[in-house]
Short mmCIF file of C-alpha atoms in Angstrom, two decimals:
data_model
loop_
_atom_site.label_atom_id
_atom_site.label_comp_id
_atom_site.label_asym_id
_atom_site.label_seq_id
_atom_site.Cartn_x
_atom_site.Cartn_y
_atom_site.Cartn_z
CA UNK A 1 -25.95 -54.09 -105.93
CA UNK A 2 -28.15 -51.33 -107.28
CA UNK A 3 -29.84 -49.62 -104.64
CA UNK A 4 -31.02 -46.74 -106.74
CA UNK A 5 -31.72 -45.13 -110.16
CA UNK A 6 -27.69 -43.37 -109.44
CA UNK A 7 -26.33 -46.56 -109.51
CA UNK A 8 -27.83 -48.17 -112.82
CA UNK A 9 -25.25 -48.23 -115.67
CA UNK A 10 -26.40 -47.85 -119.45
CA UNK A 11 -26.59 -52.21 -119.84
CA UNK A 12 -29.04 -51.92 -117.10
CA UNK A 13 -30.89 -49.15 -118.73
CA UNK A 14 -30.70 -50.67 -122.46
CA UNK A 15 -32.91 -53.99 -120.21
CA UNK A 16 -35.30 -51.09 -119.00
CA UNK A 17 -36.08 -49.93 -122.42
CA UNK A 18 -36.17 -53.57 -123.95
CA UNK A 19 -39.10 -54.37 -120.85
CA UNK A 20 -40.54 -51.27 -121.81
CA UNK A 21 -40.43 -51.93 -125.37
CA UNK A 22 -41.93 -55.47 -124.74
CA UNK A 23 -44.50 -54.31 -122.06
CA UNK A 24 -45.65 -51.32 -124.02
CA UNK A 25 -45.83 -53.49 -127.45
CA UNK A 26 -48.38 -56.20 -124.74
CA UNK A 27 -49.86 -53.36 -124.02
CA UNK A 28 -50.59 -51.79 -127.28
CA UNK A 29 -52.08 -55.26 -128.89
CA UNK A 30 -54.74 -55.06 -125.43
CA UNK A 31 -55.69 -51.39 -126.35
CA UNK A 32 -56.36 -52.23 -129.63
CA UNK A 33 -58.38 -55.28 -128.47
CA UNK A 34 -60.54 -52.76 -125.93
CA UNK A 35 -60.74 -50.08 -128.49
CA UNK A 36 -61.12 -52.55 -131.68
CA UNK A 37 -58.69 -50.47 -134.13
CA UNK A 38 -55.55 -49.73 -134.76
CA UNK A 39 -53.04 -48.29 -132.44
CA UNK A 40 -49.46 -47.74 -133.19
CA UNK A 41 -46.70 -47.48 -130.93
CA UNK A 42 -43.59 -45.63 -130.95
CA UNK A 43 -40.36 -46.88 -129.52
CA UNK A 44 -40.35 -46.14 -125.46
CA UNK A 45 -37.68 -43.89 -123.74
CA UNK A 46 -36.22 -44.61 -120.50
CA UNK A 47 -36.23 -40.96 -119.01
CA UNK A 48 -34.10 -40.09 -115.67
CA UNK A 49 -34.71 -36.87 -114.03
CA UNK A 50 -33.32 -35.01 -111.22
CA UNK A 51 -36.64 -34.22 -108.74
CA UNK A 52 -36.34 -29.96 -110.03
CA UNK A 53 -36.60 -30.94 -113.63
CA UNK A 54 -39.03 -33.31 -113.24
CA UNK A 55 -41.93 -31.58 -113.16
CA UNK A 56 -40.96 -29.46 -116.05
CA UNK A 57 -40.54 -31.82 -118.67
CA UNK A 58 -43.84 -33.12 -117.70
CA UNK A 59 -45.08 -29.36 -119.60
CA UNK A 60 -45.08 -27.58 -115.99
CA UNK A 61 -46.09 -28.51 -112.45
CA UNK A 62 -49.40 -27.39 -112.68
CA UNK A 63 -50.66 -29.02 -115.82
CA UNK A 64 -53.77 -31.44 -114.91
CA UNK A 65 -53.02 -35.18 -115.13
CA UNK A 66 -54.22 -38.06 -114.66
CA UNK A 67 -52.38 -40.93 -112.18
CA UNK A 68 -53.27 -44.30 -112.11
CA UNK A 69 -51.79 -45.97 -109.10
CA UNK A 70 -51.42 -49.81 -108.32
CA UNK A 71 -49.53 -52.04 -105.98
CA UNK A 72 -47.47 -54.47 -106.92
CA UNK A 73 -46.52 -57.27 -104.86
CA UNK A 74 -45.38 -60.83 -105.50
CA UNK A 75 -41.03 -61.34 -105.70
CA UNK A 76 -41.28 -57.51 -106.51
CA UNK A 77 -42.84 -55.08 -104.53
CA UNK A 78 -44.21 -51.38 -104.73
CA UNK A 79 -46.24 -49.37 -106.67
CA UNK A 80 -46.65 -49.30 -110.58
CA UNK A 81 -47.63 -45.84 -111.98
CA UNK A 82 -49.17 -44.91 -115.09
CA UNK A 83 -49.59 -41.06 -115.85
CA UNK A 84 -50.94 -38.82 -118.66
CA UNK A 85 -52.09 -35.70 -119.28
CA UNK A 86 -55.81 -34.90 -118.67
CA UNK A 87 -56.39 -34.25 -122.48
CA UNK A 88 -54.80 -37.27 -123.36
CA UNK A 89 -57.12 -39.05 -120.90
CA UNK A 90 -60.02 -37.71 -122.58
CA UNK A 91 -59.12 -38.91 -125.92
CA UNK A 92 -58.46 -42.13 -124.91
CA UNK A 93 -61.61 -42.58 -123.00
CA UNK A 94 -63.18 -41.00 -125.70
CA UNK A 95 -62.25 -43.72 -128.25
CA UNK A 96 -63.64 -46.15 -125.57
CA UNK A 97 -66.18 -44.62 -125.37
CA UNK A 98 -67.09 -44.08 -129.10
CA UNK A 99 -67.61 -40.39 -128.81
CA UNK A 100 -65.48 -37.62 -130.99
CA UNK A 101 -62.01 -37.31 -130.16
CA UNK A 102 -61.71 -33.33 -129.22
CA UNK A 103 -64.42 -33.45 -126.85
CA UNK A 104 -63.54 -32.43 -123.59
CA UNK A 105 -65.72 -32.18 -120.87
CA UNK A 106 -65.58 -33.41 -117.56
CA UNK A 107 -65.15 -37.24 -116.38
CA UNK A 108 -68.25 -38.96 -115.42
CA UNK A 109 -68.22 -41.72 -113.09
CA UNK A 110 -68.30 -43.73 -116.15
CA UNK A 111 -65.69 -42.43 -117.51
CA UNK A 112 -63.60 -42.37 -114.49
CA UNK A 113 -64.04 -46.35 -114.49
CA UNK A 114 -63.00 -46.42 -118.21
CA UNK A 115 -59.88 -44.76 -117.20
CA UNK A 116 -58.91 -47.35 -114.47
CA UNK A 117 -59.44 -50.44 -116.50
CA UNK A 118 -57.25 -48.81 -119.03
CA UNK A 119 -54.54 -47.94 -116.53
CA UNK A 120 -55.25 -51.45 -115.63
CA UNK A 121 -54.59 -52.93 -118.77
CA UNK A 122 -51.78 -50.82 -119.53
CA UNK A 123 -49.88 -51.58 -116.24
CA UNK A 124 -50.98 -55.08 -116.57
CA UNK A 125 -49.49 -56.11 -120.30
CA UNK A 126 -45.94 -53.92 -118.70
CA UNK A 127 -46.13 -55.94 -115.50
CA UNK A 128 -46.36 -59.38 -117.26
CA UNK A 129 -43.71 -58.68 -119.97
CA UNK A 130 -41.51 -57.71 -116.98
CA UNK A 131 -42.87 -61.09 -115.29
CA UNK A 132 -42.26 -63.11 -118.68
CA UNK A 133 -38.95 -61.94 -118.64
CA UNK A 134 -37.35 -62.22 -115.42
CA UNK A 135 -39.86 -65.25 -114.12
CA UNK A 136 -40.75 -63.07 -111.07
CA UNK A 137 -43.95 -63.63 -109.66
CA UNK A 138 -45.66 -60.49 -110.23
CA UNK A 139 -49.56 -59.43 -108.63
CA UNK A 140 -50.93 -56.07 -109.12
CA UNK A 141 -53.75 -54.61 -107.05
CA UNK A 142 -57.11 -52.92 -108.30
CA UNK A 143 -55.86 -49.59 -109.35
CA UNK A 144 -56.86 -46.15 -107.80
CA UNK A 145 -57.01 -43.05 -109.74
CA UNK A 146 -56.29 -39.30 -108.68
CA UNK A 147 -56.61 -35.97 -111.10
CA UNK A 148 -54.67 -33.29 -110.27
CA UNK A 149 -51.65 -31.10 -110.66
CA UNK A 150 -48.75 -32.62 -112.67
CA UNK A 151 -46.68 -32.09 -109.76
CA UNK A 152 -49.00 -33.29 -107.08
CA UNK A 153 -49.18 -36.49 -108.68
CA UNK A 154 -45.47 -36.69 -109.86
CA UNK A 155 -44.52 -36.56 -106.27
CA UNK A 156 -45.96 -39.74 -104.76
CA UNK A 157 -43.61 -41.79 -107.07
CA UNK A 158 -40.79 -39.53 -106.78
CA UNK A 159 -40.63 -39.27 -102.84
CA UNK A 160 -39.98 -42.99 -103.16
CA UNK A 161 -37.18 -42.46 -105.39
CA UNK A 162 -36.36 -39.98 -103.07
CA UNK A 163 -35.18 -42.55 -100.48
CA UNK A 164 -32.83 -43.85 -102.21
CA UNK A 165 -31.35 -41.52 -104.31
CA UNK A 166 -31.75 -38.25 -106.19
CA UNK A 167 -33.20 -38.43 -109.67
CA UNK A 168 -36.41 -40.54 -110.91
CA UNK A 169 -36.46 -42.70 -113.96
CA UNK A 170 -39.64 -43.44 -116.02
CA UNK A 171 -40.48 -44.68 -118.94
CA UNK A 172 -42.59 -43.02 -121.89
CA UNK A 173 -44.74 -44.71 -124.25
CA UNK A 174 -46.82 -42.84 -127.36
CA UNK A 175 -49.92 -44.34 -128.42
CA UNK A 176 -50.56 -43.16 -131.92
CA UNK A 177 -54.55 -43.48 -133.15
CA UNK A 178 -55.18 -42.08 -136.25
CA UNK A 179 -53.76 -38.59 -135.77
CA UNK A 180 -54.06 -38.38 -132.35
CA UNK A 181 -51.04 -38.97 -130.22
CA UNK A 182 -51.28 -40.43 -126.86
CA UNK A 183 -48.65 -39.97 -124.39
CA UNK A 184 -48.67 -41.69 -121.14
CA UNK A 185 -45.48 -42.42 -118.89
CA UNK A 186 -44.93 -45.59 -116.07
CA UNK A 187 -42.98 -45.55 -113.38
CA UNK A 188 -42.04 -48.48 -112.13
CA UNK A 189 -41.95 -46.96 -107.80
CA UNK A 190 -39.67 -49.14 -106.37
CA UNK A 191 -39.76 -50.29 -103.08
CA UNK A 192 -35.49 -49.99 -101.57
CA UNK A 193 -34.88 -53.18 -103.38
CA UNK A 194 -36.53 -53.42 -106.49
CA UNK A 195 -34.43 -52.48 -108.84
CA UNK A 196 -31.57 -55.24 -107.62
CA UNK A 197 -34.29 -58.29 -107.76
CA UNK A 198 -35.06 -56.81 -111.12
CA UNK A 199 -31.19 -56.85 -112.25
CA UNK A 200 -30.69 -60.18 -110.81
CA UNK A 201 -34.04 -61.57 -111.83
CA UNK A 202 -32.63 -60.35 -115.65
CA UNK A 203 -28.92 -61.95 -115.15
CA UNK A 204 -27.41 -58.45 -115.55
CA UNK A 205 -26.06 -58.40 -112.22
CA UNK A 206 -24.86 -61.45 -110.22
CA UNK B 1 -41.78 -5.91 -108.19
CA UNK B 2 -42.40 -9.01 -110.02
CA UNK B 3 -39.10 -10.63 -108.66
CA UNK B 4 -40.81 -14.45 -108.38
CA UNK B 5 -38.28 -17.01 -107.63
CA UNK B 6 -39.36 -20.64 -108.33
CA UNK B 7 -38.73 -23.69 -105.77
CA UNK B 8 -38.40 -26.87 -107.28
CA UNK B 9 -39.08 -30.75 -105.77
CA UNK B 10 -36.48 -30.93 -103.17
CA UNK B 11 -35.08 -27.37 -103.30
CA UNK B 12 -34.81 -24.34 -101.28
CA UNK B 13 -34.51 -21.13 -101.45
CA UNK B 14 -34.63 -17.24 -99.32
CA UNK B 15 -34.25 -13.69 -100.26
CA UNK B 16 -34.49 -10.47 -99.15
CA UNK B 17 -37.47 -7.98 -100.05
CA UNK B 18 -39.22 -7.72 -102.50
CA UNK B 19 -40.07 -10.95 -104.10
CA UNK B 20 -42.04 -13.99 -104.29
CA UNK B 21 -41.03 -17.55 -103.55
CA UNK B 22 -43.62 -20.08 -105.04
CA UNK B 23 -43.45 -23.75 -105.57
CA UNK B 24 -45.59 -25.65 -107.82
CA UNK B 25 -47.74 -28.69 -107.32
CA UNK B 26 -46.91 -30.00 -103.83
CA UNK B 27 -48.75 -33.26 -103.17
CA UNK B 28 -47.35 -35.29 -100.50
CA UNK B 29 -44.38 -33.20 -100.32
CA UNK B 30 -44.86 -30.02 -97.94
CA UNK B 31 -44.00 -26.61 -98.84
CA UNK B 32 -41.75 -24.86 -95.47
CA UNK B 33 -42.64 -20.88 -95.60
CA UNK B 34 -40.36 -18.52 -93.35
CA UNK B 35 -40.23 -15.19 -92.94
CA UNK B 36 -38.95 -12.43 -90.64
CA UNK B 37 -41.19 -9.60 -91.05
CA UNK B 38 -39.28 -6.89 -89.36
CA UNK B 39 -36.40 -7.83 -91.82
CA UNK B 40 -38.66 -8.37 -94.49
CA UNK B 41 -36.35 -11.59 -95.46
CA UNK B 42 -38.54 -14.52 -96.55
CA UNK B 43 -37.20 -18.44 -97.26
CA UNK B 44 -39.39 -21.62 -99.07
CA UNK B 45 -38.30 -25.38 -98.41
CA UNK B 46 -39.86 -27.89 -100.46
CA UNK B 47 -39.30 -30.72 -98.62
CA UNK B 48 -40.38 -34.78 -99.78
CA UNK B 49 -39.52 -36.43 -96.65
CA UNK B 50 -39.62 -36.74 -92.78
CA UNK B 51 -36.42 -37.18 -91.61
CA UNK B 52 -32.64 -37.40 -93.34
CA UNK B 53 -31.92 -39.77 -90.26
CA UNK B 54 -33.66 -42.83 -91.65
CA UNK B 55 -32.59 -42.09 -95.62
CA UNK B 56 -29.92 -44.06 -97.21
CA UNK B 57 -28.89 -41.41 -99.07
CA UNK B 58 -29.21 -37.91 -97.25
CA UNK B 59 -26.81 -35.77 -99.67
CA UNK B 60 -29.49 -33.95 -100.85
CA UNK B 61 -30.50 -31.10 -97.39
CA UNK B 62 -33.25 -29.94 -99.39
CA UNK B 63 -35.27 -33.20 -99.33
CA UNK B 64 -35.82 -33.36 -95.84
CA UNK B 65 -37.81 -31.55 -93.09
CA UNK B 66 -35.32 -31.59 -90.73
CA UNK B 67 -32.02 -30.64 -92.95
CA UNK B 68 -34.14 -28.01 -94.54
CA UNK B 69 -35.45 -26.33 -92.03
CA UNK B 70 -32.14 -25.77 -90.42
CA UNK B 71 -30.14 -24.97 -93.55
CA UNK B 72 -33.36 -22.30 -94.39
CA UNK B 73 -33.30 -20.43 -91.08
CA UNK B 74 -29.23 -20.33 -91.52
CA UNK B 75 -29.48 -18.67 -94.89
CA UNK B 76 -32.38 -16.39 -93.81
CA UNK B 77 -29.80 -15.32 -90.95
CA UNK B 78 -26.90 -15.03 -93.08
CA UNK B 79 -29.55 -12.45 -95.14
CA UNK B 80 -30.18 -10.12 -92.26
CA UNK B 81 -33.02 -12.20 -90.71
CA UNK B 82 -33.38 -12.54 -87.02
CA UNK B 83 -33.67 -16.18 -85.96
CA UNK B 84 -35.97 -14.93 -82.83
CA UNK B 85 -38.40 -13.38 -85.24
CA UNK B 86 -38.56 -16.02 -87.87
CA UNK B 87 -42.43 -17.24 -88.35
CA UNK B 88 -43.50 -19.71 -90.49
CA UNK B 89 -46.64 -21.21 -92.51
CA UNK B 90 -46.86 -24.62 -93.77
CA UNK B 91 -48.83 -26.12 -97.04
CA UNK B 92 -49.03 -29.57 -98.84
CA UNK B 93 -48.83 -32.97 -96.85
CA UNK B 94 -51.93 -34.25 -98.68
CA UNK B 95 -52.55 -38.11 -99.58
CA UNK B 96 -52.68 -38.21 -103.73
CA UNK B 97 -54.54 -41.45 -103.91
CA UNK B 98 -56.72 -43.22 -101.43
CA UNK B 99 -55.90 -46.91 -101.79
CA UNK B 100 -57.92 -48.53 -98.53
CA UNK B 101 -54.19 -49.50 -97.20
CA UNK B 102 -52.59 -47.93 -94.60
CA UNK B 103 -48.98 -48.54 -95.90
CA UNK B 104 -46.12 -46.05 -95.26
CA UNK B 105 -46.24 -44.56 -98.65
CA UNK B 106 -49.40 -43.61 -99.19
CA UNK B 107 -49.49 -42.14 -95.24
CA UNK B 108 -46.55 -40.30 -96.28
CA UNK B 109 -47.75 -36.72 -96.71
CA UNK B 110 -48.95 -36.86 -92.70
CA UNK B 111 -45.87 -38.03 -91.63
CA UNK B 112 -44.27 -34.88 -93.77
CA UNK B 113 -46.66 -32.69 -91.93
CA UNK B 114 -45.88 -33.94 -88.73
CA UNK B 115 -42.11 -33.80 -89.32
CA UNK B 116 -42.08 -29.89 -89.99
CA UNK B 117 -43.86 -29.06 -87.31
CA UNK B 118 -41.51 -30.94 -85.10
CA UNK B 119 -38.23 -29.71 -86.62
CA UNK B 120 -40.25 -26.01 -86.17
CA UNK B 121 -41.02 -26.35 -82.51
CA UNK B 122 -37.15 -27.75 -81.65
CA UNK B 123 -36.29 -24.36 -83.48
CA UNK B 124 -38.71 -22.28 -81.32
CA UNK B 125 -40.60 -21.04 -84.39
CA UNK B 126 -43.97 -20.37 -84.33
CA UNK B 127 -46.65 -21.64 -86.79
CA UNK B 128 -49.33 -19.11 -87.10
CA UNK B 129 -50.83 -20.79 -89.89
CA UNK B 130 -51.45 -24.45 -92.01
CA UNK B 131 -53.18 -25.62 -94.93
CA UNK B 132 -52.21 -29.05 -95.20
CA UNK B 133 -54.07 -32.20 -95.61
CA UNK B 134 -56.58 -33.64 -97.54
CA UNK B 135 -56.26 -34.93 -101.16
CA UNK B 136 -55.64 -32.88 -103.34
CA UNK B 137 -52.18 -30.75 -104.67
CA UNK B 138 -51.39 -26.88 -104.04
CA UNK B 139 -49.21 -24.38 -105.82
CA UNK B 140 -48.21 -22.38 -102.98
CA UNK B 141 -46.66 -18.30 -102.94
CA UNK B 142 -45.08 -16.37 -100.17
CA UNK B 143 -44.82 -12.74 -100.17
CA UNK B 144 -41.86 -10.83 -98.99
CA UNK B 145 -43.81 -7.21 -98.49
CA UNK B 146 -46.66 -8.74 -95.94
CA UNK B 147 -45.26 -13.00 -95.61
CA UNK B 148 -49.11 -13.70 -96.60
CA UNK B 149 -49.25 -17.01 -98.28
CA UNK B 150 -51.40 -17.93 -101.45
CA UNK B 151 -52.82 -21.35 -101.80
CA UNK B 152 -54.28 -22.46 -105.36
CA UNK B 153 -55.60 -25.47 -105.97
CA UNK B 154 -57.18 -27.07 -109.02
CA UNK B 155 -61.20 -27.88 -107.92
CA UNK B 156 -60.24 -26.90 -104.19
CA UNK B 157 -60.55 -22.98 -104.31
CA UNK B 158 -57.73 -20.31 -103.70
CA UNK B 159 -56.81 -18.71 -100.26
CA UNK B 160 -54.49 -16.68 -98.44
CA UNK B 161 -53.05 -17.80 -95.28
#
């Protein structure tokens, strides 16, 4: 039985990478439609880190980031989180609002709603890929958003991973629009048997 | 004396004077800062979960409020601290996402704070000050000279407790 990330082998990781690929592919298409322009994507990377290394990989625990969290229910339960740097979030919102990409300002109410919607679309695309591959029914909630230090936002998924192991798994995606790169990370935050259900549904384990 | 020691997530450190122990970006996790003012020995734990008892995998003792606090006190005593002189300050335990939902996951910050207080009470360690709860992250730093705990946030100011 796959209890936590620590139990995943290279085959499992390949499967997760492929889910990330298809999910992010869907997300890019959705994002391009939303932004009404061409968006490219790099191959997503599955990343696994120990808790004490986690925030360093994000450019420091105090780096301001935007986290968008949705509750997942149905055959698979848990949470899904999309995290991106505050500056990258600003770029995305500027694209959506048709403002100059490099403009930085405080997010307005409208910007926050737009970011939630982007989070909704990206995580929704990811989950529908997951659902399509596994035939599992997966429903996500309305998104909630927080802007704070990377360490503080990451503590939310990290704690859930912490219940079953000592490592965190996430899928890093990079969207490229023109010269701007938007790096964002998906965390499929597991309930205790999420990865087990997932691997069984995919026929990777019996 | 700029001897700054970083404490990561699910990690604990202790040291003699002079030094500063810091942990960055506490969210729902709790920073348990201990200090013996006489011997000037400091300790800091960055815990993620309330109890090792309920965990399936409890090999990392720095991850839990109970095991981390016991270990931290032990380490400080081995550095010369007197157990009965140790005092505590707490920070963190925020709820980062509001969600109209009372699920266990989202209340974990409050549960971490409660568990930390219970353990300190069991060990007869008084809590001199705390800055816990809320919905924002904190970076904390304890100074071995004074035992003062500096707390920094994004958009919620800086304070010393």
